[in-house]
Structures are given as C-alpha cells and as structure tokens.
mmCIF file of C-alpha atoms in Angstrom:
data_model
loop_
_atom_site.group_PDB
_atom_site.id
_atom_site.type_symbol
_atom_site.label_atom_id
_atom_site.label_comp_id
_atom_site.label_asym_id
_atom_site.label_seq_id
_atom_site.Cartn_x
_atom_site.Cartn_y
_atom_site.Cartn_z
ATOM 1 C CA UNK A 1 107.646 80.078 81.917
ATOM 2 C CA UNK A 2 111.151 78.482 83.297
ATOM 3 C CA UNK A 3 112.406 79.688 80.200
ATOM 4 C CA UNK A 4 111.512 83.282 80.661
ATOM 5 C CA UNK A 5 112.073 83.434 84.325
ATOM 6 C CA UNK A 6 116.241 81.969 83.370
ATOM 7 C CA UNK A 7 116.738 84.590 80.641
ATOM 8 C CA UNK A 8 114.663 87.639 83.338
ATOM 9 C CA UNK A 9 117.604 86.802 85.668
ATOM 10 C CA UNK A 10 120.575 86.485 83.491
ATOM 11 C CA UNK A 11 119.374 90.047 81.791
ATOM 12 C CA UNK A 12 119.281 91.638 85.144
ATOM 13 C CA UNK A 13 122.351 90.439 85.711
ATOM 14 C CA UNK A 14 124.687 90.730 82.724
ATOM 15 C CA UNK A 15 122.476 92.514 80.519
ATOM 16 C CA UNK A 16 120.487 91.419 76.798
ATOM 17 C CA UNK A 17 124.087 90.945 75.194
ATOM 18 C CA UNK A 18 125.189 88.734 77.759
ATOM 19 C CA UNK A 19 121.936 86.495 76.179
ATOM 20 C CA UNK A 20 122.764 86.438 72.892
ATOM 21 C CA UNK A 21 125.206 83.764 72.505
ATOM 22 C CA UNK A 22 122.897 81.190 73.594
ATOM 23 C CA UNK A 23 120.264 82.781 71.140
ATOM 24 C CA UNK A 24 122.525 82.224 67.425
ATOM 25 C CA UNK A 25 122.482 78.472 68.998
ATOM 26 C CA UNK A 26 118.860 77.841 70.143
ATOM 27 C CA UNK A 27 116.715 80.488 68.000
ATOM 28 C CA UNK A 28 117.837 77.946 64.672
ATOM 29 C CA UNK A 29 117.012 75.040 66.218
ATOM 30 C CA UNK A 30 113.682 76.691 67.602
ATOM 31 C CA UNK A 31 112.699 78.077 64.292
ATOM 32 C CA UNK A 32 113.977 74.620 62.384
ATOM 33 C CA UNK A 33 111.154 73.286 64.193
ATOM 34 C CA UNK A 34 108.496 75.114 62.886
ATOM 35 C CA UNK A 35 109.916 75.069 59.620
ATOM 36 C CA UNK A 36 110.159 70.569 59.125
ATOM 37 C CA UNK A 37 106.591 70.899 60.608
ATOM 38 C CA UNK A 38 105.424 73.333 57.657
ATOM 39 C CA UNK A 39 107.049 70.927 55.340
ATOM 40 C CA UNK A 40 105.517 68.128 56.706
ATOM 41 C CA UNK A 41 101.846 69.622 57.008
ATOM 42 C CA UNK A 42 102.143 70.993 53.469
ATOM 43 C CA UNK A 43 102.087 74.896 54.879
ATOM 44 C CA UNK A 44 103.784 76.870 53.190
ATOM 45 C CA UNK A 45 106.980 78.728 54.000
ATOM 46 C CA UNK A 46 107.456 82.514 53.703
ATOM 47 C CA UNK A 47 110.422 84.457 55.571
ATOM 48 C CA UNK A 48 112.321 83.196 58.008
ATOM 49 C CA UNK A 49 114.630 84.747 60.717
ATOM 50 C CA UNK A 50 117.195 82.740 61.382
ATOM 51 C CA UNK A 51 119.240 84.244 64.266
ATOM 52 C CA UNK A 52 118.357 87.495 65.941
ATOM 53 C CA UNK A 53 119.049 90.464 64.780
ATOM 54 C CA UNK A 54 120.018 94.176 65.882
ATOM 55 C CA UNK A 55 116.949 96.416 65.996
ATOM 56 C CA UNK A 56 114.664 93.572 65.563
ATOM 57 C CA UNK A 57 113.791 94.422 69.231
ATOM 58 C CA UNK A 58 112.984 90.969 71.562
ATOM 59 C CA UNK A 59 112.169 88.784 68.624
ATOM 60 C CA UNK A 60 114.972 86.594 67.916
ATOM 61 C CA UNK A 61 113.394 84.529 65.273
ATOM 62 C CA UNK A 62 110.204 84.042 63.470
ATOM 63 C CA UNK A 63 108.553 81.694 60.712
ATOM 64 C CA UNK A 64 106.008 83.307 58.103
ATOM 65 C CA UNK A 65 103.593 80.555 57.104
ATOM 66 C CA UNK A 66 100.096 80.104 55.705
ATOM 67 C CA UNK A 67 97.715 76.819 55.101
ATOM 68 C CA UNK A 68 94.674 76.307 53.504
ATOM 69 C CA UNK A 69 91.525 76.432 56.007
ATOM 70 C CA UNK A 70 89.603 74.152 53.604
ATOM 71 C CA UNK A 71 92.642 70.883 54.377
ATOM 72 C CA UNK A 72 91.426 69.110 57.579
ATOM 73 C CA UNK A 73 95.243 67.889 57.055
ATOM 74 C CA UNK A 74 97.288 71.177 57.506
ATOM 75 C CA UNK A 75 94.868 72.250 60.160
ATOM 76 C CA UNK A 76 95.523 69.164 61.899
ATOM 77 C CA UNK A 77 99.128 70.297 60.883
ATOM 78 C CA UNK A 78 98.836 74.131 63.054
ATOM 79 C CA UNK A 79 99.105 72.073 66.162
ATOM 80 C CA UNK A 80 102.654 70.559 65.236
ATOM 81 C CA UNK A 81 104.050 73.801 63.415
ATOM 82 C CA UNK A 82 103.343 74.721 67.171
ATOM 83 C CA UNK A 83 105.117 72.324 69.156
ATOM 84 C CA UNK A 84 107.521 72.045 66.469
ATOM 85 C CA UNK A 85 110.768 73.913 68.907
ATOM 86 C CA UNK A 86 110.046 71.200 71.738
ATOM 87 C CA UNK A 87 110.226 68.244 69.378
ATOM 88 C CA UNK A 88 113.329 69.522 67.674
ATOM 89 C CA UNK A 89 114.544 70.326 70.735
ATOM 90 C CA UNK A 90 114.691 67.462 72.102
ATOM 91 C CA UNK A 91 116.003 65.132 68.872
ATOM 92 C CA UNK A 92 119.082 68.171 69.464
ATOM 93 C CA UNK A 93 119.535 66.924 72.871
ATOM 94 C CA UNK A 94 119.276 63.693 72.092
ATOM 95 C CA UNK A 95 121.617 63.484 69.107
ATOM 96 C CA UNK A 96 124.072 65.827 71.128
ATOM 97 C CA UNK A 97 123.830 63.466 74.151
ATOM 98 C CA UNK A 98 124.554 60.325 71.283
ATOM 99 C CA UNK A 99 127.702 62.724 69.788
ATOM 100 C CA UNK A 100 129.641 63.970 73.395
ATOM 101 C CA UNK A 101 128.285 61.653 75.687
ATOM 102 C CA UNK A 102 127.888 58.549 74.889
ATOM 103 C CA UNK A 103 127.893 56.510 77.898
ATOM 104 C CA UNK A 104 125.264 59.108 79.606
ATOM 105 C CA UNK A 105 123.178 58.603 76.165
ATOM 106 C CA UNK A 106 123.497 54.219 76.557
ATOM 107 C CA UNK A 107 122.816 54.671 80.205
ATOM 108 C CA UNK A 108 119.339 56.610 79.858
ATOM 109 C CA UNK A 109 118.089 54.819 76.995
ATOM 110 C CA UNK A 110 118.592 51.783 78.747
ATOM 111 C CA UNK A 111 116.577 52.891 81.515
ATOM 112 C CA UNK A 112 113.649 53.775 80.093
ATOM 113 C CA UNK A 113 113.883 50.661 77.709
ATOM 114 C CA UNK A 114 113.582 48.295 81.460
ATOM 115 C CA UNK A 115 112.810 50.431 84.086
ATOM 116 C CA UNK A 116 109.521 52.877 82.276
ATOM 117 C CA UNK A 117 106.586 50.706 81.444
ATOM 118 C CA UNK A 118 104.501 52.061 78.451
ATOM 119 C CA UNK A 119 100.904 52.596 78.708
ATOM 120 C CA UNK A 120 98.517 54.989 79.886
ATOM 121 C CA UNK A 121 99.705 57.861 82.055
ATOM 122 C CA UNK A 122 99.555 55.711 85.592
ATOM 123 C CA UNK A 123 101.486 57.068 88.600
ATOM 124 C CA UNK A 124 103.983 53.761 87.804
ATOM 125 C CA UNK A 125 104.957 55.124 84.750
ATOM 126 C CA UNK A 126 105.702 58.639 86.064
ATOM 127 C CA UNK A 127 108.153 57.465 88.868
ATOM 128 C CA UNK A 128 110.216 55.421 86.174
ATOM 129 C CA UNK A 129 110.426 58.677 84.246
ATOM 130 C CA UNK A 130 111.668 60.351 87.394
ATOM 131 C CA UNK A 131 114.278 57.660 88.106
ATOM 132 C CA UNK A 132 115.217 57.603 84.220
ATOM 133 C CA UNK A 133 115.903 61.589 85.079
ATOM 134 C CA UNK A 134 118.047 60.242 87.969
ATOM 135 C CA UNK A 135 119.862 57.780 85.921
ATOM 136 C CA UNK A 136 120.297 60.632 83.410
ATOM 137 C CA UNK A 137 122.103 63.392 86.246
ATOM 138 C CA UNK A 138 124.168 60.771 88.281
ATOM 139 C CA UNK A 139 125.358 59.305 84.500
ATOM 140 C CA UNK A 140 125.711 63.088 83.208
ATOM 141 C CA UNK A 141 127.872 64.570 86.318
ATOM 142 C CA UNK A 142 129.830 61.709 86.901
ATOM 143 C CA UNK A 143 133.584 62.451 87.685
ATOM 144 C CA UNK A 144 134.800 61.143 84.133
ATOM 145 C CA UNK A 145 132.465 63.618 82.118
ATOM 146 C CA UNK A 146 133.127 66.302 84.503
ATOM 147 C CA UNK A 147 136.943 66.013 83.526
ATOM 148 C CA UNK A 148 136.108 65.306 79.431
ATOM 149 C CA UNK A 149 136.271 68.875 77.726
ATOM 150 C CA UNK A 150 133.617 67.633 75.513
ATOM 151 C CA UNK A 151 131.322 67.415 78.352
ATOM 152 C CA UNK A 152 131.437 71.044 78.886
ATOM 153 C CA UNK A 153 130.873 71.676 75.241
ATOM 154 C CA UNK A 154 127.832 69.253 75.080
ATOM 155 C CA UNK A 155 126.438 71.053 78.427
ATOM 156 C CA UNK A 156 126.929 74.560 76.982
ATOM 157 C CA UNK A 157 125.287 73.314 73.465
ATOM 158 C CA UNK A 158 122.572 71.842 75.814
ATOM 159 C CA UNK A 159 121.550 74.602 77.429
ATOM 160 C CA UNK A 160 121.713 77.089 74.648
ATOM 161 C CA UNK A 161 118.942 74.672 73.058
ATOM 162 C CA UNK A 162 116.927 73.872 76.164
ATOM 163 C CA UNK A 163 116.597 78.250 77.017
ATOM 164 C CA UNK A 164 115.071 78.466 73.509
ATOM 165 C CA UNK A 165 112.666 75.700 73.436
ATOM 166 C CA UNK A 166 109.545 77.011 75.283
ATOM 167 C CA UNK A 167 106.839 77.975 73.502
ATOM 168 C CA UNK A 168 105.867 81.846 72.230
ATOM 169 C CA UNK A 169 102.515 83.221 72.709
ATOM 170 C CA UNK A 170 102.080 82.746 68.750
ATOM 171 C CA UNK A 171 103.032 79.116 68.819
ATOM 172 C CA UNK A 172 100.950 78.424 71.316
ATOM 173 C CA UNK A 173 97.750 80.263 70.061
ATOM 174 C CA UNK A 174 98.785 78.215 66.631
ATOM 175 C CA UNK A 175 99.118 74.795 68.602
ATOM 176 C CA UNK A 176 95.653 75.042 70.280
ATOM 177 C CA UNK A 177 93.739 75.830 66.842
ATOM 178 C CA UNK A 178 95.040 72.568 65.645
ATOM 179 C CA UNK A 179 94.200 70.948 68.770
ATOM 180 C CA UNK A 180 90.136 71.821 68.058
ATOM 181 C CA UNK A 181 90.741 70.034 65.147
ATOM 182 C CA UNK A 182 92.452 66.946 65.981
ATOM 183 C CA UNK A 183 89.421 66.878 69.149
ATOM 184 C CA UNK A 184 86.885 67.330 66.410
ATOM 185 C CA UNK A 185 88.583 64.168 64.136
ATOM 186 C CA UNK A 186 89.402 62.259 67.176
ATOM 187 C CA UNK A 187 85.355 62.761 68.315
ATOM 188 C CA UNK A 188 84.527 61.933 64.722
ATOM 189 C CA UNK A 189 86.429 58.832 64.288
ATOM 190 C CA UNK A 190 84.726 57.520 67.572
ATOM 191 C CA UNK A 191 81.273 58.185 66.619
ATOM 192 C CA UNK A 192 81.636 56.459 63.682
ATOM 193 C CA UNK A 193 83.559 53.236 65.262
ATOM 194 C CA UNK A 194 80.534 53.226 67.634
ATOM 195 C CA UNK A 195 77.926 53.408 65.010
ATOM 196 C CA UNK A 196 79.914 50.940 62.947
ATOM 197 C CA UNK A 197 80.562 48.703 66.404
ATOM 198 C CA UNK A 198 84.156 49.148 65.859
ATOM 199 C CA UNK A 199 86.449 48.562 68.656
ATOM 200 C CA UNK A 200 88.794 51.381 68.837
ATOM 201 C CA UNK A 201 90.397 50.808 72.098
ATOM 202 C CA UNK A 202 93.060 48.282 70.301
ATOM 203 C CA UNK A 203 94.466 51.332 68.381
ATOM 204 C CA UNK A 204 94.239 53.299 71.401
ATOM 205 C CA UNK A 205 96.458 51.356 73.284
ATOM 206 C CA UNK A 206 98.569 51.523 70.422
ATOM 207 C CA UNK A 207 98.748 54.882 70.788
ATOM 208 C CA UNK A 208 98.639 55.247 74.960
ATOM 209 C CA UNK A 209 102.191 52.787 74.567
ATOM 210 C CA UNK A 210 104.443 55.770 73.361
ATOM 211 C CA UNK A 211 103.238 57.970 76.330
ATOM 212 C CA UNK A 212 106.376 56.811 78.756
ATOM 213 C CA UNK A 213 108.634 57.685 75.817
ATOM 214 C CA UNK A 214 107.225 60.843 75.338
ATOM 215 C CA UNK A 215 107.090 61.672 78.678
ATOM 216 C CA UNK A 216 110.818 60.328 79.497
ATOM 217 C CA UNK A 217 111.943 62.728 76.569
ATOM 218 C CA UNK A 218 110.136 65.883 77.138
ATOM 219 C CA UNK A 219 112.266 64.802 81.027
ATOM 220 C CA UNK A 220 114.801 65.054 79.394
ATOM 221 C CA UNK A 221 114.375 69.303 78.315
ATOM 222 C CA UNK A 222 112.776 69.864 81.683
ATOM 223 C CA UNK A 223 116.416 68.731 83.237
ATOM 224 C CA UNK A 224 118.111 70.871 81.263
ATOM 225 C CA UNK A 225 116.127 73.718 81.274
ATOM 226 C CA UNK A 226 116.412 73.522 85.018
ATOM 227 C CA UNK A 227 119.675 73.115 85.156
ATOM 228 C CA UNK A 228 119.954 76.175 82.989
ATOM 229 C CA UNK A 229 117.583 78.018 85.309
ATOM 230 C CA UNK A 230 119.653 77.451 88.420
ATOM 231 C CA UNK A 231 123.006 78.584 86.467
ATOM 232 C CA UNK A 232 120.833 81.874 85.572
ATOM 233 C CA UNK A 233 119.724 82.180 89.382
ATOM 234 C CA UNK A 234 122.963 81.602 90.440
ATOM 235 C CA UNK A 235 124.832 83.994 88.437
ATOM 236 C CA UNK A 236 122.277 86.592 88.834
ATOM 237 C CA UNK A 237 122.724 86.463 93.103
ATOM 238 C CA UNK A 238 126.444 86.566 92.180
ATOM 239 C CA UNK A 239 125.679 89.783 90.670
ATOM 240 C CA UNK A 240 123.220 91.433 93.002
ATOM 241 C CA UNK A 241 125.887 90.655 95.652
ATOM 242 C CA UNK A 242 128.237 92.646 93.956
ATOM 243 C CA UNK A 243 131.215 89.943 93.443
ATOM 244 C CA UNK A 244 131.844 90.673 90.095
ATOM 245 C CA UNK A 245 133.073 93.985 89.473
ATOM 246 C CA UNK A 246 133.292 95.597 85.779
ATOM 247 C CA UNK A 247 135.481 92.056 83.858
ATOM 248 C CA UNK A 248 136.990 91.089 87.795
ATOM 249 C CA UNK A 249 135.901 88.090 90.533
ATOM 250 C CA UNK A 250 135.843 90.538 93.570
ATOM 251 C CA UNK A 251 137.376 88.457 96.209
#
C-alpha cells in the first residue's frame, strides 16, 4: 500500500515516465524473486518479463509458472513464489548496504546481534527492532556518508528496490493458497506429535528464535520504503505548488 501510495504521488507529479527509471532497477529484482522461488519449489518457469515494456500498459513485469496440485511440496512452495520480491528484496538491500556502506552495514548487524533478543514475538523484541531501525538512520545519514558519492548511489539503488518490493494482487492471492497448505501440514504434524506424545514445542522454539531477525530485516524495507515515500510526497507538494516550471527551479 506505501508502495502504491509513493509511485500515485510521483505520477501526479512528474508523470509515468518520470517512474520508470526506478522500474528497469526494481521490476528484476522483484521478478528474480519469484523466479529462485520456482526453482526452489520445483515450479516450473514459463515467460518472464524482465523490465517493463512500452504498450505493456501498468504491468512492469510478470512470471508465468505452473506446479503440480498433486506435490504437497510445490504447494507448500505457492506461498514463497509469493513472497519471493520481499525476500529478494531485502538480501538486495542487504548486500548493497555490505557493498557502499559498510560501516552503516557493521553498525546494524551489530545491533541486532546484542541489542534484539530472539524468541517469540514479545513487545521486548519489537522495541530492539525499532532501535536497530534507529541505529540503522543515525549510522546511514551520518555526515561522512552524506559527503561519500557512493552513498547517494547506494540510496538511489535502495529505493529503486524498496518501491518495487510490495506485493501484487496475484502474488498475494498465490502466497495465501500456500499458506492453507502449510496450516493444513503444520495442523497435521501436531496431531500426530500429540497422538505419538511428541513434544514439539523444542522445534518450535527453534523456529520462534529467527522471528527478531526476520522482523529486524523486513525493518529494514519498511525504512526505505518510507524514506522513498516521503521523497515521493515531497516532490509531489513541490509540484502542486508550482516551483518547478517546464526543466526550471522557479525561485
């Protein structure tokens, strides 16, 4: 929703061109997404679109791929060909973050490694995501990035990834089929630990102990996608005000 409501206020303002630059960076890394999750899942891969394309009308990219209904596996697998944008997404940011800024990269990592405590979603956990975000701002604007041209070229990369990474109607109607499923194994597996008197809480903590990592990643896109969103706001009130005139700063 951020993500449309950034791009609805840049098009008012500058028009669907002005959009497209971001688009040949993000749609790839959207679409790559899908694509490693087919791979993964064992779906199978028809046509791709890439970048967007003239006449193609708002689609900017799309993956053609089909499964077999009868593999509890690739159904399993519709709910990651789904999410498959955020995840690569956010490995983008993250490896961009590693490449152009590393000090901001050590600095957050760091953070999360002391100051988030895995475990279950607790309100703990969610305030040392928040100050990870913190530690992630303060190290990303400080004074020696804001002078280091490759700052500005990580921030631009950034934000052409994070304004493509929300999920389409499509994805998400192909994310929630494979959540049924998961549900249904998850419900499964249970029943039969409890008939069996298996203790299955030991491999759900296992599990509930990469929440604060998840969580302090997917931070990580909301920043940026907010940060994206204000630029977008911004620039669009510029407009409406009328201080840019045809290529000219009206001063």
């Amino acid at each position: 929703m951020l993500e449309r409501k950034s791009a609805g206020y840049f098009v008012q303002g500058f028009g669907g061109r002005g959009y497209l630059p971001t688009s040949y960076i993000g749609t790839p890394v959207h679409e790559l997404g899908h694509v490693v999750m087919c791979w993964l899942f064992r779906h199978r891969v028809g046509k791709v679109q890439w970048f967007p394309k003239r006449g193609n009308g708002t689609v900017l990219g799309y993956v053609e791929h089909s499964y077999s209904k009868s593999s509890l596996y690739q159904r399993i697998g519709n709910f990651f060909v789904g999410i498959g944008p955020m995840i690569s997404g956010i490995l983008a940011l993250i490896g961009l973050m590693y490449i152009f800024v590393p000090d901001s990269y050590e600095g957050f990592m760091d953070h999360i490694d002391t100051g988030v405590q895995p475990g279950a979603v607790s309100m703990e956990m969610l305030r040392g995501v928040l100050q990870s975000s913190s530690v992630l701002f303060r190290g990303l604007f400080s004074m020696q990035n804001l002078l280091a041209p490759s700052f500005w070229l990580f921030l631009f990369l950034a934000l052409s990834i994070s304004s493509h990474m929300a999920l389409s109607m499509p994805d998400i109607k192909g994310a929630a089929s494979g959540v049924v499923t998961i549900f249904s194994g998850l419900f499964t597996v249970n029943l039969i630990g409890y008939v069996l008197n298996i203790d299955m809480n030991q491999y759900v903590a296992v599990l509930a102990g990469y929440n604060a990592y998840l969580v302090a990643f997917a931070s990580l896109a909301v920043l940026f996608s907010l940060i994206h969103f204000a630029i977008c706001f911004l620039l669009f009130l510029v407009k409406k005000k009328g201080l840019f005139q045809g290529n000219h700063l009206k001063l």
